[in-house]
mmCIF file of C-alpha atoms in Angstrom:
data_model
loop_
_atom_site.group_PDB
_atom_site.id
_atom_site.type_symbol
_atom_site.label_atom_id
_atom_site.label_comp_id
_atom_site.label_asym_id
_atom_site.label_seq_id
_atom_site.Cartn_x
_atom_site.Cartn_y
_atom_site.Cartn_z
ATOM 1 C CA MET L 1 -3.971 -12.439 -49.913
ATOM 2 C CA LYS L 2 -6.848 -12.844 -52.578
ATOM 3 C CA ARG L 3 -9.129 -15.624 -52.698
ATOM 4 C CA ARG L 4 -8.022 -16.376 -55.939
ATOM 5 C CA ASP L 5 -4.688 -16.868 -55.060
ATOM 6 C CA VAL L 6 -5.276 -19.117 -51.911
ATOM 7 C CA LEU L 7 -7.385 -21.442 -53.988
ATOM 8 C CA LYS L 8 -4.637 -21.206 -56.619
ATOM 9 C CA VAL L 9 -1.944 -22.304 -53.733
ATOM 10 C CA LEU L 10 -4.415 -24.963 -52.513
ATOM 11 C CA ALA L 11 -4.856 -26.451 -55.658
ATOM 12 C CA SER L 12 -1.016 -27.313 -56.120
ATOM 13 C CA LEU L 13 -0.947 -28.566 -52.665
ATOM 14 C CA PRO L 14 -1.677 -32.434 -52.173
ATOM 15 C CA LEU L 15 -4.483 -33.345 -50.139
ATOM 16 C CA ALA L 16 -4.621 -36.266 -48.011
ATOM 17 C CA GLY L 17 -6.407 -39.387 -48.300
ATOM 18 C CA SER L 18 -9.229 -40.805 -46.338
ATOM 19 C CA ALA L 19 -7.049 -41.930 -43.468
ATOM 20 C CA GLY L 20 -4.325 -38.889 -43.595
ATOM 21 C CA SER L 21 -1.114 -39.035 -44.856
ATOM 22 C CA LEU L 22 0.545 -37.933 -41.970
ATOM 23 C CA PHE L 23 -0.471 -40.865 -40.043
ATOM 24 C CA ALA L 24 1.088 -42.995 -42.555
ATOM 25 C CA ALA L 25 4.106 -40.800 -43.014
ATOM 26 C CA PRO L 26 7.226 -41.106 -40.790
ATOM 27 C CA ALA L 27 7.234 -38.670 -37.437
ATOM 28 C CA ALA L 28 10.625 -37.202 -38.559
ATOM 29 C CA ARG L 29 8.599 -35.533 -41.389
ATOM 30 C CA SER L 30 5.918 -34.421 -39.315
ATOM 31 C CA LYS L 31 5.577 -30.642 -38.539
ATOM 32 C CA LEU L 32 3.464 -29.019 -35.624
ATOM 33 C CA LEU L 33 2.923 -25.301 -35.261
ATOM 34 C CA LEU L 34 0.926 -24.514 -32.228
ATOM 35 C CA VAL L 35 -0.428 -20.776 -32.132
ATOM 36 C CA PHE L 36 -1.730 -19.831 -28.686
ATOM 37 C CA LEU L 37 -4.240 -16.922 -28.485
ATOM 38 C CA ARG L 38 -3.689 -14.900 -25.253
ATOM 39 C CA GLY L 39 -6.447 -13.206 -23.632
ATOM 40 C CA GLY L 40 -9.249 -15.399 -24.279
ATOM 41 C CA TYR L 41 -10.704 -14.850 -27.668
ATOM 42 C CA ASP L 42 -14.747 -14.616 -28.630
ATOM 43 C CA ALA L 43 -15.192 -18.139 -29.934
ATOM 44 C CA ALA L 44 -18.797 -17.606 -30.515
ATOM 45 C CA ASN L 45 -18.170 -14.875 -32.974
ATOM 46 C CA LEU L 46 -15.388 -16.862 -34.812
ATOM 47 C CA LEU L 47 -17.324 -20.026 -35.028
ATOM 48 C CA VAL L 48 -21.029 -18.602 -35.060
ATOM 49 C CA PRO L 49 -24.023 -20.907 -33.853
ATOM 50 C CA VAL L 50 -26.215 -19.810 -37.046
ATOM 51 C CA SER L 51 -29.003 -22.332 -35.917
ATOM 52 C CA SER L 52 -29.293 -20.992 -32.224
ATOM 53 C CA GLN L 53 -32.414 -18.280 -31.916
ATOM 54 C CA PHE L 54 -30.619 -17.908 -28.374
ATOM 55 C CA TYR L 55 -27.273 -16.679 -29.871
ATOM 56 C CA TYR L 56 -28.961 -13.610 -31.350
ATOM 57 C CA GLU L 57 -30.938 -12.808 -28.507
ATOM 58 C CA ALA L 58 -27.924 -12.899 -26.407
ATOM 59 C CA ARG L 59 -26.152 -10.717 -28.640
ATOM 60 C CA PRO L 60 -28.039 -7.845 -30.024
ATOM 61 C CA ASN L 61 -25.344 -5.518 -30.889
ATOM 62 C CA ILE L 62 -22.246 -7.709 -31.527
ATOM 63 C CA ALA L 63 -23.858 -11.031 -33.340
ATOM 64 C CA ILE L 64 -22.781 -12.286 -36.685
ATOM 65 C CA ALA L 65 -25.602 -12.056 -39.157
ATOM 66 C CA ARG L 66 -27.126 -15.678 -40.663
ATOM 67 C CA PRO L 67 -25.508 -16.630 -44.062
ATOM 68 C CA GLY L 68 -27.233 -14.603 -46.693
ATOM 69 C CA PRO L 69 -25.995 -12.677 -49.462
ATOM 70 C CA ASP L 70 -24.630 -9.791 -47.625
ATOM 71 C CA LEU L 71 -21.179 -9.706 -47.267
ATOM 72 C CA ASN L 72 -21.155 -9.085 -43.198
ATOM 73 C CA ALA L 73 -23.286 -12.203 -43.025
ATOM 74 C CA ALA L 74 -21.240 -15.571 -41.597
ATOM 75 C CA LEU L 75 -19.944 -17.813 -44.113
ATOM 76 C CA PRO L 76 -21.858 -21.190 -44.160
ATOM 77 C CA LEU L 77 -20.019 -24.493 -42.799
ATOM 78 C CA ASN L 78 -22.746 -26.136 -42.070
ATOM 79 C CA ALA L 79 -26.433 -26.162 -41.064
ATOM 80 C CA ASP L 80 -25.505 -25.143 -37.360
ATOM 81 C CA TRP L 81 -22.288 -23.334 -38.124
ATOM 82 C CA GLY L 82 -20.995 -20.428 -39.874
ATOM 83 C CA LEU L 83 -17.440 -18.981 -39.929
ATOM 84 C CA HIS L 84 -16.502 -15.054 -39.336
ATOM 85 C CA PRO L 85 -16.960 -13.353 -42.717
ATOM 86 C CA VAL L 86 -13.583 -11.791 -42.353
ATOM 87 C CA LEU L 87 -12.143 -15.057 -42.797
ATOM 88 C CA ARG L 88 -13.779 -15.384 -46.488
ATOM 89 C CA ASP L 89 -10.238 -14.934 -48.146
ATOM 90 C CA SER L 90 -7.923 -16.898 -45.814
ATOM 91 C CA VAL L 91 -9.369 -19.598 -43.423
ATOM 92 C CA HIS L 92 -12.956 -20.291 -45.043
ATOM 93 C CA PRO L 93 -10.701 -21.871 -48.435
ATOM 94 C CA LEU L 94 -8.696 -23.815 -46.416
ATOM 95 C CA PHE L 95 -11.865 -25.443 -44.866
ATOM 96 C CA SER L 96 -13.627 -25.880 -48.208
ATOM 97 C CA ALA L 97 -10.520 -27.421 -49.553
ATOM 98 C CA GLY L 98 -10.695 -30.027 -46.648
ATOM 99 C CA GLN L 99 -7.447 -28.378 -44.871
ATOM 100 C CA ALA L 100 -9.050 -27.040 -41.819
ATOM 101 C CA ALA L 101 -11.363 -27.998 -38.994
ATOM 102 C CA PHE L 102 -12.633 -26.702 -35.668
ATOM 103 C CA ILE L 103 -13.496 -28.050 -32.382
ATOM 104 C CA PRO L 104 -15.972 -26.321 -30.531
ATOM 105 C CA PHE L 105 -16.771 -26.759 -26.769
ATOM 106 C CA ALA L 106 -13.268 -27.232 -26.506
ATOM 107 C CA GLY L 107 -10.727 -26.458 -23.278
ATOM 108 C CA THR L 108 -9.470 -27.175 -20.148
ATOM 109 C CA GLU L 109 -11.318 -28.279 -16.520
ATOM 110 C CA ASP L 110 -9.801 -25.068 -14.775
ATOM 111 C CA ILE L 111 -12.826 -22.851 -14.099
ATOM 112 C CA SER L 112 -10.615 -19.887 -12.222
ATOM 113 C CA ARG L 113 -11.535 -17.772 -15.526
ATOM 114 C CA SER L 114 -8.223 -16.199 -14.803
ATOM 115 C CA HIS L 115 -5.892 -15.506 -17.769
ATOM 116 C CA PHE L 116 -2.794 -16.537 -15.823
ATOM 117 C CA GLU L 117 -3.977 -19.590 -13.700
ATOM 118 C CA THR L 118 -5.410 -21.007 -17.066
ATOM 119 C CA GLN L 119 -2.625 -19.911 -19.480
ATOM 120 C CA ASP L 120 -0.231 -21.985 -17.086
ATOM 121 C CA ALA L 121 -2.538 -24.782 -16.399
ATOM 122 C CA ILE L 122 -2.753 -25.376 -20.478
ATOM 123 C CA GLU L 123 0.954 -24.829 -20.863
ATOM 124 C CA LEU L 124 1.861 -27.548 -18.340
ATOM 125 C CA GLY L 125 -0.485 -29.937 -19.121
ATOM 126 C CA GLN L 126 -0.437 -31.540 -15.901
ATOM 127 C CA PRO L 127 -3.399 -32.925 -13.978
ATOM 128 C CA ALA L 128 -5.604 -30.871 -11.761
ATOM 129 C CA GLY L 129 -5.214 -30.905 -7.784
ATOM 130 C CA ARG L 130 -1.817 -31.707 -7.619
ATOM 131 C CA GLY L 131 1.314 -29.648 -7.286
ATOM 132 C CA ARG L 132 2.720 -28.109 -10.238
ATOM 133 C CA ASP L 133 6.151 -28.620 -11.707
ATOM 134 C CA PHE L 134 6.673 -25.342 -13.950
ATOM 135 C CA GLN L 135 10.110 -26.698 -15.409
ATOM 136 C CA SER L 136 7.901 -29.058 -17.489
ATOM 137 C CA GLY L 137 5.670 -27.902 -19.963
ATOM 138 C CA PHE L 138 3.805 -30.415 -22.171
ATOM 139 C CA LEU L 139 5.387 -29.692 -25.532
ATOM 140 C CA ASN L 140 8.950 -30.067 -24.090
ATOM 141 C CA ARG L 141 7.668 -33.325 -22.758
ATOM 142 C CA LEU L 142 6.455 -34.101 -26.251
ATOM 143 C CA VAL L 143 9.932 -33.179 -27.744
ATOM 144 C CA MET L 144 11.469 -35.758 -25.307
ATOM 145 C CA GLU L 145 9.624 -38.552 -26.478
ATOM 146 C CA LEU L 146 10.352 -37.403 -30.037
ATOM 147 C CA ASN L 147 14.065 -37.961 -28.940
ATOM 148 C CA GLY L 148 14.658 -34.719 -29.184
ATOM 149 C CA LYS L 149 12.978 -33.386 -32.465
ATOM 150 C CA ASP L 150 13.745 -30.256 -33.491
ATOM 151 C CA ALA L 151 11.798 -27.502 -31.622
ATOM 152 C CA ILE L 152 11.594 -23.494 -31.535
ATOM 153 C CA ALA L 153 9.658 -20.799 -29.397
ATOM 154 C CA PHE L 154 8.866 -18.099 -31.730
ATOM 155 C CA THR L 155 8.904 -15.408 -28.411
ATOM 156 C CA ASP L 156 10.738 -13.262 -26.880
ATOM 157 C CA ARG L 157 11.436 -15.533 -23.938
ATOM 158 C CA LEU L 158 11.058 -19.281 -23.538
ATOM 159 C CA PRO L 159 7.367 -20.073 -22.768
ATOM 160 C CA LEU L 160 5.946 -22.541 -20.165
ATOM 161 C CA ILE L 161 5.010 -24.706 -22.574
ATOM 162 C CA LEU L 162 8.390 -25.405 -23.871
ATOM 163 C CA GLN L 163 10.333 -25.494 -20.443
ATOM 164 C CA GLY L 164 11.752 -28.846 -19.574
ATOM 165 C CA ARG L 165 14.549 -31.135 -20.149
ATOM 166 C CA ALA L 166 14.983 -30.883 -23.802
ATOM 167 C CA GLN L 167 16.963 -27.942 -24.805
ATOM 168 C CA VAL L 168 14.701 -25.528 -26.868
ATOM 169 C CA PRO L 169 15.771 -22.293 -28.514
ATOM 170 C CA ASN L 170 13.649 -18.913 -28.936
ATOM 171 C CA ALA L 171 13.572 -16.351 -31.505
ATOM 172 C CA ALA L 172 12.046 -13.036 -31.219
ATOM 173 C CA LEU L 173 9.624 -11.896 -33.816
ATOM 174 C CA ARG L 174 9.019 -8.097 -32.430
ATOM 175 C CA ALA L 175 8.814 -6.983 -36.012
ATOM 176 C CA ALA L 176 4.741 -7.320 -35.151
ATOM 177 C CA ALA L 177 3.661 -4.433 -33.390
ATOM 178 C CA ARG L 178 2.068 -4.046 -30.054
ATOM 179 C CA THR L 179 -1.540 -3.978 -29.898
ATOM 180 C CA ASN L 180 -2.337 -0.791 -28.215
ATOM 181 C CA VAL L 181 -2.997 2.615 -29.960
ATOM 182 C CA ASP L 182 -1.007 5.209 -27.519
ATOM 183 C CA ALA L 183 -1.857 8.666 -26.656
ATOM 184 C CA ARG L 184 0.548 10.047 -29.114
ATOM 185 C CA GLN L 185 -0.544 7.589 -31.899
ATOM 186 C CA SER L 186 -4.049 8.717 -31.366
ATOM 187 C CA SER L 187 -3.137 12.323 -31.658
ATOM 188 C CA LEU L 188 -1.318 11.373 -35.172
ATOM 189 C CA ILE L 189 -4.540 9.538 -36.371
ATOM 190 C CA ALA L 190 -6.891 12.453 -35.573
ATOM 191 C CA SER L 191 -4.701 14.977 -36.975
ATOM 192 C CA MET L 192 -4.563 13.346 -40.158
ATOM 193 C CA TYR L 193 -8.223 13.174 -40.264
ATOM 194 C CA GLN L 194 -8.436 16.821 -39.379
ATOM 195 C CA GLY L 195 -10.920 18.982 -41.468
ATOM 196 C CA THR L 196 -12.672 16.073 -43.389
ATOM 197 C CA ASP L 197 -15.778 14.629 -43.236
ATOM 198 C CA LEU L 198 -14.437 11.821 -40.698
ATOM 199 C CA GLU L 199 -13.164 14.333 -38.536
ATOM 200 C CA GLN L 200 -15.910 14.273 -35.690
ATOM 201 C CA GLN L 201 -16.131 10.325 -36.143
ATOM 202 C CA VAL L 202 -12.556 9.732 -35.432
ATOM 203 C CA ASN L 203 -12.531 12.070 -32.477
ATOM 204 C CA ASP L 204 -15.798 10.514 -31.009
ATOM 205 C CA GLY L 205 -14.523 6.837 -31.427
ATOM 206 C CA PHE L 206 -11.075 8.038 -29.532
ATOM 207 C CA HIS L 207 -13.234 9.571 -26.940
ATOM 208 C CA LEU L 208 -15.362 7.019 -26.108
ATOM 209 C CA ARG L 209 -12.366 4.421 -26.099
ATOM 210 C CA ASP L 210 -11.048 6.676 -23.412
ATOM 211 C CA GLU L 211 -13.898 7.144 -21.681
ATOM 212 C CA LEU L 212 -14.617 3.290 -21.400
ATOM 213 C CA MET L 213 -11.157 2.341 -20.337
ATOM 214 C CA GLN L 214 -11.742 5.510 -17.387
ATOM 215 C CA GLU L 215 -15.034 3.791 -16.371
ATOM 216 C CA MET L 216 -13.867 0.293 -16.329
ATOM 217 C CA GLY L 217 -10.654 1.141 -14.400
ATOM 218 C CA GLY L 218 -6.867 1.119 -14.447
ATOM 219 C CA ILE L 219 -6.828 -2.351 -13.051
ATOM 220 C CA MET L 220 -8.608 -3.914 -16.088
ATOM 221 C CA GLY L 221 -6.641 -2.037 -18.381
ATOM 222 C CA ARG L 222 -3.493 -3.427 -16.985
ATOM 223 C CA GLU L 223 -4.825 -7.118 -16.638
ATOM 224 C CA MET L 224 -5.820 -6.698 -20.406
ATOM 225 C CA GLU L 225 -2.138 -5.947 -21.097
ATOM 226 C CA ALA L 226 -0.709 -8.535 -18.638
ATOM 227 C CA ALA L 227 -2.783 -11.185 -19.845
ATOM 228 C CA ASN L 228 -0.901 -10.777 -23.259
ATOM 229 C CA ARG L 229 2.550 -12.096 -21.323
ATOM 230 C CA ASN L 230 4.457 -9.855 -24.223
ATOM 231 C CA ALA L 231 2.902 -12.076 -26.827
ATOM 232 C CA ILE L 232 2.985 -10.146 -30.515
ATOM 233 C CA SER L 233 -0.171 -8.634 -31.795
ATOM 234 C CA THR L 234 -1.860 -9.548 -34.818
ATOM 235 C CA ARG L 235 -0.609 -6.680 -36.879
ATOM 236 C CA GLY L 236 1.959 -7.503 -39.079
ATOM 237 C CA PHE L 237 1.046 -11.532 -38.035
ATOM 238 C CA GLU L 238 1.228 -12.308 -41.972
ATOM 239 C CA SER L 239 4.886 -11.304 -42.438
ATOM 240 C CA VAL L 240 5.871 -13.097 -39.147
ATOM 241 C CA ALA L 241 4.019 -16.223 -40.053
ATOM 242 C CA ARG L 242 5.795 -16.432 -43.749
ATOM 243 C CA ARG L 243 9.273 -15.957 -41.405
ATOM 244 C CA ILE L 244 7.745 -18.758 -39.296
ATOM 245 C CA ALA L 245 7.168 -21.174 -42.253
ATOM 246 C CA THR L 246 10.678 -20.496 -43.710
ATOM 247 C CA LEU L 247 12.266 -21.726 -40.754
ATOM 248 C CA MET L 248 9.991 -24.653 -39.868
ATOM 249 C CA ARG L 249 9.935 -25.615 -43.562
ATOM 250 C CA ASP L 250 13.897 -26.073 -43.415
ATOM 251 C CA ARG L 251 14.820 -26.777 -40.182
ATOM 252 C CA TYR L 252 12.521 -27.141 -37.404
ATOM 253 C CA ASN L 253 9.553 -29.605 -36.631
ATOM 254 C CA ILE L 254 7.699 -28.056 -33.877
ATOM 255 C CA GLY L 255 6.977 -24.353 -33.132
ATOM 256 C CA PHE L 256 5.189 -22.221 -30.864
ATOM 257 C CA VAL L 257 3.914 -18.835 -31.267
ATOM 258 C CA ASP L 258 1.729 -16.665 -28.992
ATOM 259 C CA VAL L 259 -0.690 -13.818 -30.313
ATOM 260 C CA GLY L 260 -1.800 -11.319 -27.681
ATOM 261 C CA GLY L 261 -4.799 -8.920 -27.782
ATOM 262 C CA TRP L 262 -7.989 -10.908 -27.176
ATOM 263 C CA ASP L 263 -9.213 -9.616 -24.027
ATOM 264 C CA THR L 264 -12.230 -7.942 -25.545
ATOM 265 C CA HIS L 265 -14.278 -6.582 -22.761
ATOM 266 C CA VAL L 266 -14.988 -3.435 -24.434
ATOM 267 C CA GLY L 267 -16.110 -2.502 -27.912
ATOM 268 C CA GLU L 268 -15.847 -6.066 -29.432
ATOM 269 C CA GLY L 269 -17.848 -5.356 -32.744
ATOM 270 C CA GLY L 270 -19.117 -7.711 -34.869
ATOM 271 C CA ALA L 271 -18.792 -8.192 -38.471
ATOM 272 C CA SER L 272 -16.552 -5.491 -38.249
ATOM 273 C CA GLY L 273 -14.651 -3.745 -35.171
ATOM 274 C CA LEU L 274 -11.987 -4.984 -32.775
ATOM 275 C CA LEU L 275 -12.440 -8.434 -32.764
ATOM 276 C CA ALA L 276 -13.198 -8.601 -36.647
ATOM 277 C CA GLY L 277 -9.738 -6.719 -37.363
ATOM 278 C CA ARG L 278 -7.498 -9.325 -35.061
ATOM 279 C CA LEU L 279 -9.350 -12.497 -36.804
ATOM 280 C CA ASP L 280 -8.926 -11.214 -40.310
ATOM 281 C CA ALA L 281 -4.980 -10.376 -39.707
ATOM 282 C CA LEU L 282 -4.818 -13.756 -37.930
ATOM 283 C CA GLY L 283 -6.265 -15.434 -40.589
ATOM 284 C CA ARG L 284 -4.295 -14.032 -43.434
ATOM 285 C CA GLY L 285 -1.342 -15.041 -41.235
ATOM 286 C CA LEU L 286 -2.237 -18.428 -41.412
ATOM 287 C CA ALA L 287 -3.223 -18.297 -45.145
ATOM 288 C CA ALA L 288 0.319 -17.087 -45.453
ATOM 289 C CA PHE L 289 1.718 -19.723 -43.390
ATOM 290 C CA ALA L 290 0.358 -22.260 -45.353
ATOM 291 C CA GLN L 291 1.243 -20.901 -48.517
ATOM 292 C CA GLU L 292 4.894 -20.365 -47.614
ATOM 293 C CA MET L 293 5.251 -23.737 -46.091
ATOM 294 C CA GLY L 294 4.809 -25.114 -49.799
ATOM 295 C CA GLY L 295 5.056 -28.987 -50.085
ATOM 296 C CA ALA L 296 5.767 -29.459 -46.745
ATOM 297 C CA TRP L 297 2.172 -28.135 -45.877
ATOM 298 C CA ARG L 298 1.075 -31.684 -46.502
ATOM 299 C CA ASP L 299 2.942 -33.023 -43.393
ATOM 300 C CA THR L 300 2.028 -29.928 -41.292
ATOM 301 C CA VAL L 301 -0.685 -29.681 -38.546
ATOM 302 C CA THR L 302 -1.570 -26.093 -37.245
ATOM 303 C CA VAL L 303 -3.390 -25.644 -33.920
ATOM 304 C CA VAL L 304 -4.742 -22.832 -32.856
ATOM 305 C CA ILE L 305 -6.030 -22.548 -28.964
ATOM 306 C CA SER L 306 -6.829 -19.763 -26.536
ATOM 307 C CA GLU L 307 -7.079 -20.258 -22.428
ATOM 308 C CA PHE L 308 -10.620 -19.911 -22.754
ATOM 309 C CA GLY L 309 -13.936 -18.696 -24.671
ATOM 310 C CA ARG L 310 -16.012 -15.479 -23.602
ATOM 311 C CA THR L 311 -19.293 -15.581 -22.036
ATOM 312 C CA PHE L 312 -22.125 -16.061 -24.373
ATOM 313 C CA ARG L 313 -23.975 -13.182 -23.612
ATOM 314 C CA GLU L 314 -22.521 -9.853 -24.542
ATOM 315 C CA ASN L 315 -21.721 -7.163 -21.700
ATOM 316 C CA GLY L 316 -22.858 -3.586 -21.003
ATOM 317 C CA ASN L 317 -20.132 -2.553 -23.168
ATOM 318 C CA ARG L 318 -20.636 -4.134 -25.916
ATOM 319 C CA GLY L 319 -17.929 -6.634 -25.506
ATOM 320 C CA THR L 320 -17.572 -10.161 -23.393
ATOM 321 C CA ASP L 321 -15.789 -11.259 -20.495
ATOM 322 C CA HIS L 322 -14.024 -14.114 -19.271
ATOM 323 C CA GLY L 323 -15.270 -17.680 -20.264
ATOM 324 C CA HIS L 324 -14.705 -21.372 -20.409
ATOM 325 C CA GLY L 325 -15.307 -23.285 -23.252
ATOM 326 C CA THR L 326 -13.934 -22.223 -26.643
ATOM 327 C CA VAL L 327 -13.044 -23.465 -30.207
ATOM 328 C CA TYR L 328 -9.612 -24.880 -31.551
ATOM 329 C CA TRP L 329 -8.726 -24.734 -35.108
ATOM 330 C CA VAL L 330 -6.870 -27.428 -36.822
ATOM 331 C CA LEU L 331 -5.066 -26.854 -40.085
ATOM 332 C CA GLY L 332 -2.877 -28.437 -42.263
ATOM 333 C CA GLY L 333 -2.239 -30.249 -45.405
ATOM 334 C CA SER L 334 -3.357 -33.927 -44.217
ATOM 335 C CA VAL L 335 -5.985 -32.390 -41.707
ATOM 336 C CA ARG L 336 -9.137 -34.363 -42.615
ATOM 337 C CA GLY L 337 -11.136 -31.269 -42.309
ATOM 338 C CA GLY L 338 -14.072 -29.372 -43.908
ATOM 339 C CA ARG L 339 -15.927 -30.245 -40.791
ATOM 340 C CA ILE L 340 -16.765 -29.391 -37.075
ATOM 341 C CA ALA L 341 -15.346 -31.939 -35.108
ATOM 342 C CA GLY L 342 -15.690 -33.341 -31.548
ATOM 343 C CA GLU L 343 -18.406 -34.012 -29.143
ATOM 344 C CA GLN L 344 -20.778 -30.932 -29.681
ATOM 345 C CA VAL L 345 -24.414 -30.053 -27.972
ATOM 346 C CA ARG L 346 -27.408 -27.861 -29.367
ATOM 347 C CA VAL L 347 -26.455 -24.001 -28.592
ATOM 348 C CA GLU L 348 -29.176 -22.639 -26.384
ATOM 349 C CA GLN L 349 -29.471 -21.221 -22.877
ATOM 350 C CA ALA L 350 -30.354 -24.922 -20.944
ATOM 351 C CA MET L 351 -26.410 -25.860 -22.473
ATOM 352 C CA LEU L 352 -24.359 -22.735 -20.910
ATOM 353 C CA PHE L 353 -21.623 -23.516 -18.381
ATOM 354 C CA GLN L 354 -23.134 -21.773 -15.016
ATOM 355 C CA ASP L 355 -25.793 -20.021 -17.053
ATOM 356 C CA ARG L 356 -22.817 -17.994 -18.810
ATOM 357 C CA ASP L 357 -20.289 -19.835 -20.847
ATOM 358 C CA TYR L 358 -19.546 -22.677 -23.374
ATOM 359 C CA PRO L 359 -19.122 -26.140 -21.498
ATOM 360 C CA VAL L 360 -15.789 -28.188 -22.248
ATOM 361 C CA LEU L 361 -16.876 -31.100 -23.817
ATOM 362 C CA ASN L 362 -13.568 -31.616 -25.658
ATOM 363 C CA GLU L 363 -10.627 -31.540 -23.076
ATOM 364 C CA TYR L 364 -7.679 -30.273 -24.757
ATOM 365 C CA ARG L 365 -5.100 -32.890 -23.085
ATOM 366 C CA ALA L 366 -7.219 -35.696 -24.553
ATOM 367 C CA VAL L 367 -7.436 -34.347 -27.896
ATOM 368 C CA LEU L 368 -4.104 -33.277 -28.287
ATOM 369 C CA GLY L 369 -3.150 -36.407 -27.048
ATOM 370 C CA GLY L 370 -5.174 -38.140 -29.738
ATOM 371 C CA LEU L 371 -3.388 -35.842 -32.383
ATOM 372 C CA PHE L 372 -0.029 -36.608 -31.350
ATOM 373 C CA ALA L 373 -0.664 -40.089 -31.168
ATOM 374 C CA ARG L 374 -1.688 -40.198 -35.084
ATOM 375 C CA MET L 375 0.865 -37.937 -35.937
ATOM 376 C CA TYR L 376 3.959 -39.350 -34.495
ATOM 377 C CA GLY L 377 2.545 -43.189 -33.747
ATOM 378 C CA LEU L 378 2.919 -42.483 -29.913
ATOM 379 C CA ARG L 379 2.524 -45.415 -27.741
ATOM 380 C CA SER L 380 -0.218 -45.173 -24.538
ATOM 381 C CA ALA L 381 3.014 -45.445 -22.660
ATOM 382 C CA GLN L 382 4.631 -42.097 -24.169
ATOM 383 C CA LEU L 383 1.302 -40.100 -23.853
ATOM 384 C CA GLU L 384 0.976 -41.138 -20.477
ATOM 385 C CA ARG L 385 4.415 -39.401 -20.099
ATOM 386 C CA VAL L 386 2.844 -36.214 -22.218
ATOM 387 C CA PHE L 387 -0.057 -36.109 -20.232
ATOM 388 C CA THR L 388 -0.125 -38.084 -17.222
ATOM 389 C CA GLY L 389 -3.768 -39.682 -16.294
ATOM 390 C CA VAL L 390 -5.377 -38.552 -19.540
ATOM 391 C CA LYS L 391 -6.575 -41.221 -22.000
ATOM 392 C CA ALA L 392 -6.044 -39.754 -25.518
ATOM 393 C CA ARG L 393 -9.126 -39.406 -27.551
ATOM 394 C CA ASP L 394 -8.990 -39.770 -31.427
ATOM 395 C CA ILE L 395 -11.335 -37.471 -33.061
ATOM 396 C CA GLY L 396 -10.209 -38.536 -36.746
ATOM 397 C CA LEU L 397 -8.032 -35.157 -37.144
ATOM 398 C CA VAL L 398 -5.543 -36.738 -39.107
#
């Protein structure tokens, strides 16, 4: 999608006033799409701490350059933060239009750094230190509080987050291809460049990938695939997002979709490369969703989360490992965007959690509880049933 086309669409959509029209709108009109990035994406290269010299010291090979005339430089958001440049024509126009916000230092209390433990903990949304009820996901509990509001999972199987007493359907969207390029596909791609100036570069690239994966061992490779939990990949996500919008615009009010491929231990890249390609596809999909929602976009909130962020320092394979705090995205026609929301701290070595990760300053249940209260007018007793033992925190997202 071209920047001018996105801006044209945004210009046609009504914006909220300072209070946010979603709060004033009947709950029946409010729509929520939760996008779960499985694998733990590298938030520090999405929302770039451009004022931090430590960031550039910690990432000599994969850092995103400070804002400037170069097209590979971060897109300025404010004095401290920039946005990955591949989102120039998709998410950045939404931010500029006041329809997107980012919440750094967000996440869960879980410190296992395990994809599976943390994904489960987030989807269940239950108090830590107690036995888990795997038949009660927090989105299902929200549906119950909204008297069975129409909800759907755009997944092959009903995810944990939507399991519970409310009956929720799921619809497979497997048109988006899987993340990995297998040996047959690698051979086909290599043959396409045979005899050209790029032949050696392509062959060297596949050889390096195979060498690194072999070096890291089969166990990690299997873990990276398992972390996706059969989620769709970003490839083709734009068309998937349009189909999601068609269903949510006309029928469903709460939706969930998970997108895999974010476990970037090896060859993550910076302004270009593995992570950049996936962020580009994700951004174009989110912009397409906004466009396809049409007038319903003003009553829609899209929240993008992940189980955790990545290590702040790059590793020896020019990638990043499992971390803790991450960055959430909140987009919508009535979102009070154009800003970096929530509690923040200056990005320097002293602020790192266990000297390796972003800390969690914006606990996800408190933040989402505050958002749900604004969107749906939920009372304290209702929020307690969605997120037991958590005090909702309104950070003015809508």
